[in-house]
């Protein structure tokens, strides 16, 4: 099929999922067209069946807010017509489902019908979308989608709770490509980050409030009091300075390494012993899954869809949001005993394989086919 994918091109989970999905679809012989304002960060190689179409939004001083939806839907109409696209898959409802709906309507005027799949990712529902300023438009554009998917059962439930949804929501979980992680994990360059006797604890996120960055530091502080350890913080965002100040006031700045955004997540996870994800809300927790496939156990909150990924007592432990004492105790439970750590590491890996792309991709392909046939 010829598929247009709309997503955010940044380091965020929804953009990563959309990009990896597009790459996998192209590997399976589909022709994939990414339409967004910048080349997606995980899309390093373009080929004869992976294309990128940049949306330009010309600045005009009259506009206090530049009309991105308008530029996106115009670009989509042109791209769909030029490349004879069969199907449109938008990731993250805001404003992509809205722009997708306008695209469909414009094409219908010309006698073309292109089905739209909308994938809900999390904050488009739980944080931003349910805000009264956006809710009517988000409800409308979800209901106008031909197929709606959510990345976890929990997100489906939240969506039905917050919005008046008339469409069936299909749960299609996020995924990882197991075959990319077939190396032995023995040559992981731990010495880049820590001394041999130190455990390496990692956190990766966009450093927004929802990630509860101070809890990451508080958990590490409690662990580091008991065992030698380093904390590797990967990502950029508004809470980074807060975290740096907190490390300073707790006297642990020399134990915490802030790396900024990275395209080498797997190299970092390769030498990590534990991953922290104490989020306030998380529809799925793709970062936890990426940790697990790299054999890294997870200490997380039990918010949202995280329990669908991190399994209590098997791949890590889950606590109520904010319970940093319990999170630290559980982290130590895993880290102090090498045999136990090894058990959690292999459990994490085995459990992550539930989400191998080979299992998940056919779910999307089936939905594409159904939507295409029902035109
Ligand atoms: O919060 C983030 O990490 C970014 C955000 C996004 O939209 O890019 O992530 C959301 O989508 C990811 C991919 O489906 C999920 O794994 C994250 O759990 C979800 N974030 C939240 O729900 C807070």
PDB file of N, CA, C and O in Angstrom, residues 260-311:
ATOM      1  N   UNK A 260      21.750  15.263  27.909  1.00  0.00           N
ATOM      2  CA  UNK A 260      20.975  15.939  26.858  1.00  0.00           C
ATOM      3  C   UNK A 260      20.319  14.923  25.937  1.00  0.00           C
ATOM      4  O   UNK A 260      20.339  13.712  26.202  1.00  0.00           O
ATOM      5  N   UNK A 261      19.732  15.414  24.838  1.00  0.00           N
ATOM      6  CA  UNK A 261      19.087  14.495  23.894  1.00  0.00           C
ATOM      7  C   UNK A 261      20.132  13.601  23.236  1.00  0.00           C
ATOM      8  O   UNK A 261      21.259  14.050  22.994  1.00  0.00           O
ATOM      9  N   UNK A 262      19.732  12.390  22.940  1.00  0.00           N
ATOM     10  CA  UNK A 262      20.711  11.474  22.343  1.00  0.00           C
ATOM     11  C   UNK A 262      20.055  10.599  21.275  1.00  0.00           C
ATOM     12  O   UNK A 262      18.910  10.179  21.412  1.00  0.00           O
ATOM     13  N   UNK A 263      20.821  10.342  20.228  1.00  0.00           N
ATOM     14  CA  UNK A 263      20.393   9.384  19.209  1.00  0.00           C
ATOM     15  C   UNK A 263      20.967   8.013  19.509  1.00  0.00           C
ATOM     16  O   UNK A 263      20.850   7.100  18.707  1.00  0.00           O
ATOM     17  N   UNK A 264      21.630   7.902  20.673  1.00  0.00           N
ATOM     18  CA  UNK A 264      22.314   6.648  20.992  1.00  0.00           C
ATOM     19  C   UNK A 264      21.744   6.003  22.254  1.00  0.00           C
ATOM     20  O   UNK A 264      22.484   5.515  23.116  1.00  0.00           O
ATOM     21  N   UNK A 265      20.416   6.047  22.323  1.00  0.00           N
ATOM     22  CA  UNK A 265      19.705   5.500  23.478  1.00  0.00           C
ATOM     23  C   UNK A 265      20.135   4.059  23.770  1.00  0.00           C
ATOM     24  O   UNK A 265      20.353   3.692  24.922  1.00  0.00           O
ATOM     25  N   UNK A 266      20.242   3.258  22.704  1.00  0.00           N
ATOM     26  CA  UNK A 266      20.551   1.839  22.918  1.00  0.00           C
ATOM     27  C   UNK A 266      21.948   1.641  23.492  1.00  0.00           C
ATOM     28  O   UNK A 266      22.168   0.740  24.299  1.00  0.00           O
ATOM     29  N   UNK A 267      22.883   2.473  23.074  1.00  0.00           N
ATOM     30  CA  UNK A 267      24.250   2.364  23.628  1.00  0.00           C
ATOM     31  C   UNK A 267      24.238   2.678  25.122  1.00  0.00           C
ATOM     32  O   UNK A 267      24.957   2.086  25.915  1.00  0.00           O
ATOM     33  N   UNK A 268      23.390   3.648  25.494  1.00  0.00           N
ATOM     34  CA  UNK A 268      23.312   4.035  26.914  1.00  0.00           C
ATOM     35  C   UNK A 268      22.610   2.936  27.720  1.00  0.00           C
ATOM     36  O   UNK A 268      23.063   2.528  28.785  1.00  0.00           O
ATOM     37  N   UNK A 269      21.500   2.425  27.157  1.00  0.00           N
ATOM     38  CA  UNK A 269      20.760   1.381  27.877  1.00  0.00           C
ATOM     39  C   UNK A 269      21.577   0.099  27.996  1.00  0.00           C
ATOM     40  O   UNK A 269      21.431  -0.657  28.957  1.00  0.00           O
ATOM     41  N   UNK A 270      22.451  -0.123  27.036  1.00  0.00           N
ATOM     42  CA  UNK A 270      23.276  -1.324  27.028  1.00  0.00           C
ATOM     43  C   UNK A 270      24.081  -1.444  28.330  1.00  0.00           C
ATOM     44  O   UNK A 270      24.230  -2.535  28.865  1.00  0.00           O
ATOM     45  N   UNK A 271      24.572  -0.305  28.850  1.00  0.00           N
ATOM     46  CA  UNK A 271      25.371  -0.397  30.084  1.00  0.00           C
ATOM     47  C   UNK A 271      24.585  -0.017  31.340  1.00  0.00           C
ATOM     48  O   UNK A 271      25.153   0.162  32.408  1.00  0.00           O
ATOM     49  N   UNK A 272      23.245   0.098  31.214  1.00  0.00           N
ATOM     50  CA  UNK A 272      22.439   0.490  32.382  1.00  0.00           C
ATOM     51  C   UNK A 272      22.003  -0.741  33.176  1.00  0.00           C
ATOM     52  O   UNK A 272      21.721  -1.791  32.611  1.00  0.00           O
ATOM     53  N   UNK A 273      21.929  -0.576  34.507  1.00  0.00           N
ATOM     54  CA  UNK A 273      21.474  -1.674  35.365  1.00  0.00           C
ATOM     55  C   UNK A 273      20.013  -1.527  35.751  1.00  0.00           C
ATOM     56  O   UNK A 273      19.355  -2.506  36.101  1.00  0.00           O
ATOM     57  N   UNK A 274      19.515  -0.291  35.708  1.00  0.00           N
ATOM     58  CA  UNK A 274      18.148  -0.051  36.169  1.00  0.00           C
ATOM     59  C   UNK A 274      17.614   1.195  35.473  1.00  0.00           C
ATOM     60  O   UNK A 274      18.366   2.147  35.238  1.00  0.00           O
ATOM     61  N   UNK A 275      16.308   1.191  35.174  1.00  0.00           N
ATOM     62  CA  UNK A 275      15.684   2.350  34.531  1.00  0.00           C
ATOM     63  C   UNK A 275      14.617   2.907  35.468  1.00  0.00           C
ATOM     64  O   UNK A 275      13.848   2.145  36.064  1.00  0.00           O
ATOM     65  N   UNK A 276      14.567   4.223  35.609  1.00  0.00           N
ATOM     66  CA  UNK A 276      13.566   4.851  36.491  1.00  0.00           C
ATOM     67  C   UNK A 276      12.517   5.583  35.652  1.00  0.00           C
ATOM     68  O   UNK A 276      12.863   6.385  34.777  1.00  0.00           O
ATOM     69  N   UNK A 277      11.243   5.323  35.948  1.00  0.00           N
ATOM     70  CA  UNK A 277      10.151   6.013  35.241  1.00  0.00           C
ATOM     71  C   UNK A 277       9.012   6.299  36.234  1.00  0.00           C
ATOM     72  O   UNK A 277       7.991   5.614  36.249  1.00  0.00           O
ATOM     73  N   UNK A 278       9.191   7.335  37.066  1.00  0.00           N
ATOM     74  CA  UNK A 278       8.194   7.569  38.124  1.00  0.00           C
ATOM     75  C   UNK A 278       7.023   8.484  37.705  1.00  0.00           C
ATOM     76  O   UNK A 278       6.410   9.146  38.535  1.00  0.00           O
ATOM     77  N   UNK A 279       6.684   8.470  36.406  1.00  0.00           N
ATOM     78  CA  UNK A 279       5.749   9.466  35.827  1.00  0.00           C
ATOM     79  C   UNK A 279       4.413   9.576  36.559  1.00  0.00           C
ATOM     80  O   UNK A 279       3.884   8.612  37.103  1.00  0.00           O
ATOM     81  N   UNK A 280       3.881  10.787  36.479  1.00  0.00           N
ATOM     82  CA  UNK A 280       2.540  11.114  36.996  1.00  0.00           C
ATOM     83  C   UNK A 280       1.478  10.412  36.144  1.00  0.00           C
ATOM     84  O   UNK A 280       0.465   9.938  36.627  1.00  0.00           O
ATOM     85  N   UNK A 281       1.737  10.419  34.819  1.00  0.00           N
ATOM     86  CA  UNK A 281       0.825   9.750  33.900  1.00  0.00           C
ATOM     87  C   UNK A 281       1.650   9.273  32.705  1.00  0.00           C
ATOM     88  O   UNK A 281       2.650   9.898  32.347  1.00  0.00           O
ATOM     89  N   UNK A 282       1.255   8.149  32.142  1.00  0.00           N
ATOM     90  CA  UNK A 282       2.047   7.579  31.037  1.00  0.00           C
ATOM     91  C   UNK A 282       1.115   6.621  30.319  1.00  0.00           C
ATOM     92  O   UNK A 282       0.650   5.649  30.914  1.00  0.00           O
ATOM     93  N   UNK A 283       0.814   6.865  29.064  1.00  0.00           N
ATOM     94  CA  UNK A 283      -0.157   5.995  28.380  1.00  0.00           C
ATOM     95  C   UNK A 283       0.415   4.611  28.163  1.00  0.00           C
ATOM     96  O   UNK A 283      -0.307   3.622  28.134  1.00  0.00           O
ATOM     97  N   UNK A 284       1.719   4.516  27.976  1.00  0.00           N
ATOM     98  CA  UNK A 284       2.367   3.234  27.673  1.00  0.00           C
ATOM     99  C   UNK A 284       3.722   3.164  28.366  1.00  0.00           C
ATOM    100  O   UNK A 284       3.985   2.278  29.162  1.00  0.00           O
ATOM    101  N   UNK A 285       4.598   4.130  28.035  1.00  0.00           N
ATOM    102  CA  UNK A 285       5.945   4.114  28.606  1.00  0.00           C
ATOM    103  C   UNK A 285       6.921   3.446  27.647  1.00  0.00           C
ATOM    104  O   UNK A 285       7.586   2.468  27.995  1.00  0.00           O
ATOM    105  N   UNK A 286       7.003   3.988  26.436  1.00  0.00           N
ATOM    106  CA  UNK A 286       7.888   3.408  25.424  1.00  0.00           C
ATOM    107  C   UNK A 286       9.332   3.346  25.908  1.00  0.00           C
ATOM    108  O   UNK A 286      10.057   2.393  25.628  1.00  0.00           O
ATOM    109  N   UNK A 287       9.733   4.362  26.694  1.00  0.00           N
ATOM    110  CA  UNK A 287      11.115   4.388  27.188  1.00  0.00           C
ATOM    111  C   UNK A 287      11.382   3.163  28.066  1.00  0.00           C
ATOM    112  O   UNK A 287      12.471   2.573  28.019  1.00  0.00           O
ATOM    113  N   UNK A 288      10.360   2.748  28.843  1.00  0.00           N
ATOM    114  CA  UNK A 288      10.527   1.553  29.686  1.00  0.00           C
ATOM    115  C   UNK A 288      10.691   0.318  28.813  1.00  0.00           C
ATOM    116  O   UNK A 288      11.523  -0.548  29.084  1.00  0.00           O
ATOM    117  N   UNK A 289       9.906   0.249  27.749  1.00  0.00           N
ATOM    118  CA  UNK A 289      10.008  -0.911  26.846  1.00  0.00           C
ATOM    119  C   UNK A 289      11.387  -0.935  26.174  1.00  0.00           C
ATOM    120  O   UNK A 289      12.002  -2.006  26.043  1.00  0.00           O
ATOM    121  N   UNK A 290      11.883   0.224  25.786  1.00  0.00           N
ATOM    122  CA  UNK A 290      13.208   0.273  25.155  1.00  0.00           C
ATOM    123  C   UNK A 290      14.282  -0.165  26.159  1.00  0.00           C
ATOM    124  O   UNK A 290      15.261  -0.811  25.797  1.00  0.00           O
ATOM    125  N   UNK A 291      14.066   0.209  27.429  1.00  0.00           N
ATOM    126  CA  UNK A 291      14.999  -0.253  28.462  1.00  0.00           C
ATOM    127  C   UNK A 291      14.939  -1.772  28.566  1.00  0.00           C
ATOM    128  O   UNK A 291      15.966  -2.465  28.545  1.00  0.00           O
ATOM    129  N   UNK A 292      13.724  -2.305  28.640  1.00  0.00           N
ATOM    130  CA  UNK A 292      13.558  -3.744  28.862  1.00  0.00           C
ATOM    131  C   UNK A 292      14.172  -4.589  27.744  1.00  0.00           C
ATOM    132  O   UNK A 292      14.797  -5.610  28.011  1.00  0.00           O
ATOM    133  N   UNK A 293      14.001  -4.150  26.500  1.00  0.00           N
ATOM    134  CA  UNK A 293      14.568  -4.953  25.400  1.00  0.00           C
ATOM    135  C   UNK A 293      16.098  -4.929  25.473  1.00  0.00           C
ATOM    136  O   UNK A 293      16.774  -5.835  24.994  1.00  0.00           O
ATOM    137  N   UNK A 294      16.639  -3.894  26.131  1.00  0.00           N
ATOM    138  CA  UNK A 294      18.085  -3.828  26.371  1.00  0.00           C
ATOM    139  C   UNK A 294      18.484  -4.481  27.690  1.00  0.00           C
ATOM    140  O   UNK A 294      19.527  -4.164  28.257  1.00  0.00           O
ATOM    141  N   UNK A 295      17.610  -5.326  28.242  1.00  0.00           N
ATOM    142  CA  UNK A 295      17.885  -6.061  29.483  1.00  0.00           C
ATOM    143  C   UNK A 295      17.996  -5.146  30.701  1.00  0.00           C
ATOM    144  O   UNK A 295      18.785  -5.385  31.604  1.00  0.00           O
ATOM    145  N   UNK A 296      17.203  -4.098  30.738  1.00  0.00           N
ATOM    146  CA  UNK A 296      17.267  -3.200  31.892  1.00  0.00           C
ATOM    147  C   UNK A 296      15.934  -3.274  32.659  1.00  0.00           C
ATOM    148  O   UNK A 296      14.879  -2.948  32.107  1.00  0.00           O
ATOM    149  N   UNK A 297      15.961  -3.723  33.938  1.00  0.00           N
ATOM    150  CA  UNK A 297      14.733  -3.736  34.743  1.00  0.00           C
ATOM    151  C   UNK A 297      14.243  -2.306  35.026  1.00  0.00           C
ATOM    152  O   UNK A 297      15.019  -1.355  34.959  1.00  0.00           O
ATOM    153  N   UNK A 298      12.954  -2.203  35.380  1.00  0.00           N
ATOM    154  CA  UNK A 298      12.337  -0.877  35.489  1.00  0.00           C
ATOM    155  C   UNK A 298      11.707  -0.669  36.866  1.00  0.00           C
ATOM    156  O   UNK A 298      10.935  -1.502  37.338  1.00  0.00           O
ATOM    157  N   UNK A 299      12.044   0.458  37.474  1.00  0.00           N
ATOM    158  CA  UNK A 299      11.339   0.905  38.683  1.00  0.00           C
ATOM    159  C   UNK A 299      10.463   2.058  38.223  1.00  0.00           C
ATOM    160  O   UNK A 299      10.961   3.084  37.730  1.00  0.00           O
ATOM    161  N   UNK A 300       9.144   1.878  38.375  1.00  0.00           N
ATOM    162  CA  UNK A 300       8.248   2.892  37.805  1.00  0.00           C
ATOM    163  C   UNK A 300       7.111   3.196  38.761  1.00  0.00           C
ATOM    164  O   UNK A 300       6.910   2.509  39.767  1.00  0.00           O
ATOM    165  N   UNK A 301       6.332   4.189  38.373  1.00  0.00           N
ATOM    166  CA  UNK A 301       5.044   4.393  39.035  1.00  0.00           C
ATOM    167  C   UNK A 301       4.064   3.391  38.411  1.00  0.00           C
ATOM    168  O   UNK A 301       4.397   2.732  37.408  1.00  0.00           O
ATOM    169  N   UNK A 302       2.874   3.322  39.015  1.00  0.00           N
ATOM    170  CA  UNK A 302       1.865   2.420  38.445  1.00  0.00           C
ATOM    171  C   UNK A 302       0.829   3.200  37.648  1.00  0.00           C
ATOM    172  O   UNK A 302      -0.308   2.772  37.485  1.00  0.00           O
ATOM    173  N   UNK A 303       1.243   4.367  37.125  1.00  0.00           N
ATOM    174  CA  UNK A 303       0.293   5.247  36.427  1.00  0.00           C
ATOM    175  C   UNK A 303      -0.067   4.710  35.041  1.00  0.00           C
ATOM    176  O   UNK A 303       0.748   4.073  34.371  1.00  0.00           O
ATOM    177  N   UNK A 304      -1.292   5.017  34.620  1.00  0.00           N
ATOM    178  CA  UNK A 304      -1.736   4.795  33.237  1.00  0.00           C
ATOM    179  C   UNK A 304      -1.486   3.395  32.718  1.00  0.00           C
ATOM    180  O   UNK A 304      -1.864   2.387  33.326  1.00  0.00           O
ATOM    181  N   UNK A 305      -0.808   3.331  31.564  1.00  0.00           N
ATOM    182  CA  UNK A 305      -0.580   2.037  30.911  1.00  0.00           C
ATOM    183  C   UNK A 305       0.725   1.380  31.319  1.00  0.00           C
ATOM    184  O   UNK A 305       1.070   0.319  30.772  1.00  0.00           O
ATOM    185  N   UNK A 306       1.470   1.953  32.264  1.00  0.00           N
ATOM    186  CA  UNK A 306       2.777   1.354  32.617  1.00  0.00           C
ATOM    187  C   UNK A 306       2.630  -0.104  33.070  1.00  0.00           C
ATOM    188  O   UNK A 306       3.416  -0.952  32.665  1.00  0.00           O
ATOM    189  N   UNK A 307       1.580  -0.441  33.890  1.00  0.00           N
ATOM    190  CA  UNK A 307       1.476  -1.851  34.311  1.00  0.00           C
ATOM    191  C   UNK A 307       1.271  -2.829  33.151  1.00  0.00           C
ATOM    192  O   UNK A 307       1.449  -4.032  33.328  1.00  0.00           O
ATOM    193  N   UNK A 308       0.904  -2.329  31.982  1.00  0.00           N
ATOM    194  CA  UNK A 308       0.778  -3.223  30.818  1.00  0.00           C
ATOM    195  C   UNK A 308       2.158  -3.571  30.252  1.00  0.00           C
ATOM    196  O   UNK A 308       2.307  -4.480  29.453  1.00  0.00           O
ATOM    197  N   UNK A 309       3.175  -2.808  30.681  1.00  0.00           N
ATOM    198  CA  UNK A 309       4.536  -3.000  30.146  1.00  0.00           C
ATOM    199  C   UNK A 309       5.459  -3.573  31.230  1.00  0.00           C
ATOM    200  O   UNK A 309       6.087  -4.618  31.051  1.00  0.00           O
ATOM    201  N   UNK A 310       5.533  -2.883  32.364  1.00  0.00           N
ATOM    202  CA  UNK A 310       6.413  -3.294  33.464  1.00  0.00           C
ATOM    203  C   UNK A 310       5.638  -4.207  34.414  1.00  0.00           C
ATOM    204  O   UNK A 310       4.599  -3.807  34.941  1.00  0.00           O
ATOM    205  N   UNK A 311       6.115  -5.421  34.594  1.00  0.00           N
ATOM    206  CA  UNK A 311       5.360  -6.405  35.376  1.00  0.00           C
ATOM    207  C   UNK A 311       5.952  -6.504  36.791  1.00  0.00           C
ATOM    208  O   UNK A 311       7.121  -6.848  36.972  1.00  0.00           O
TER     209      UNK A 311
END
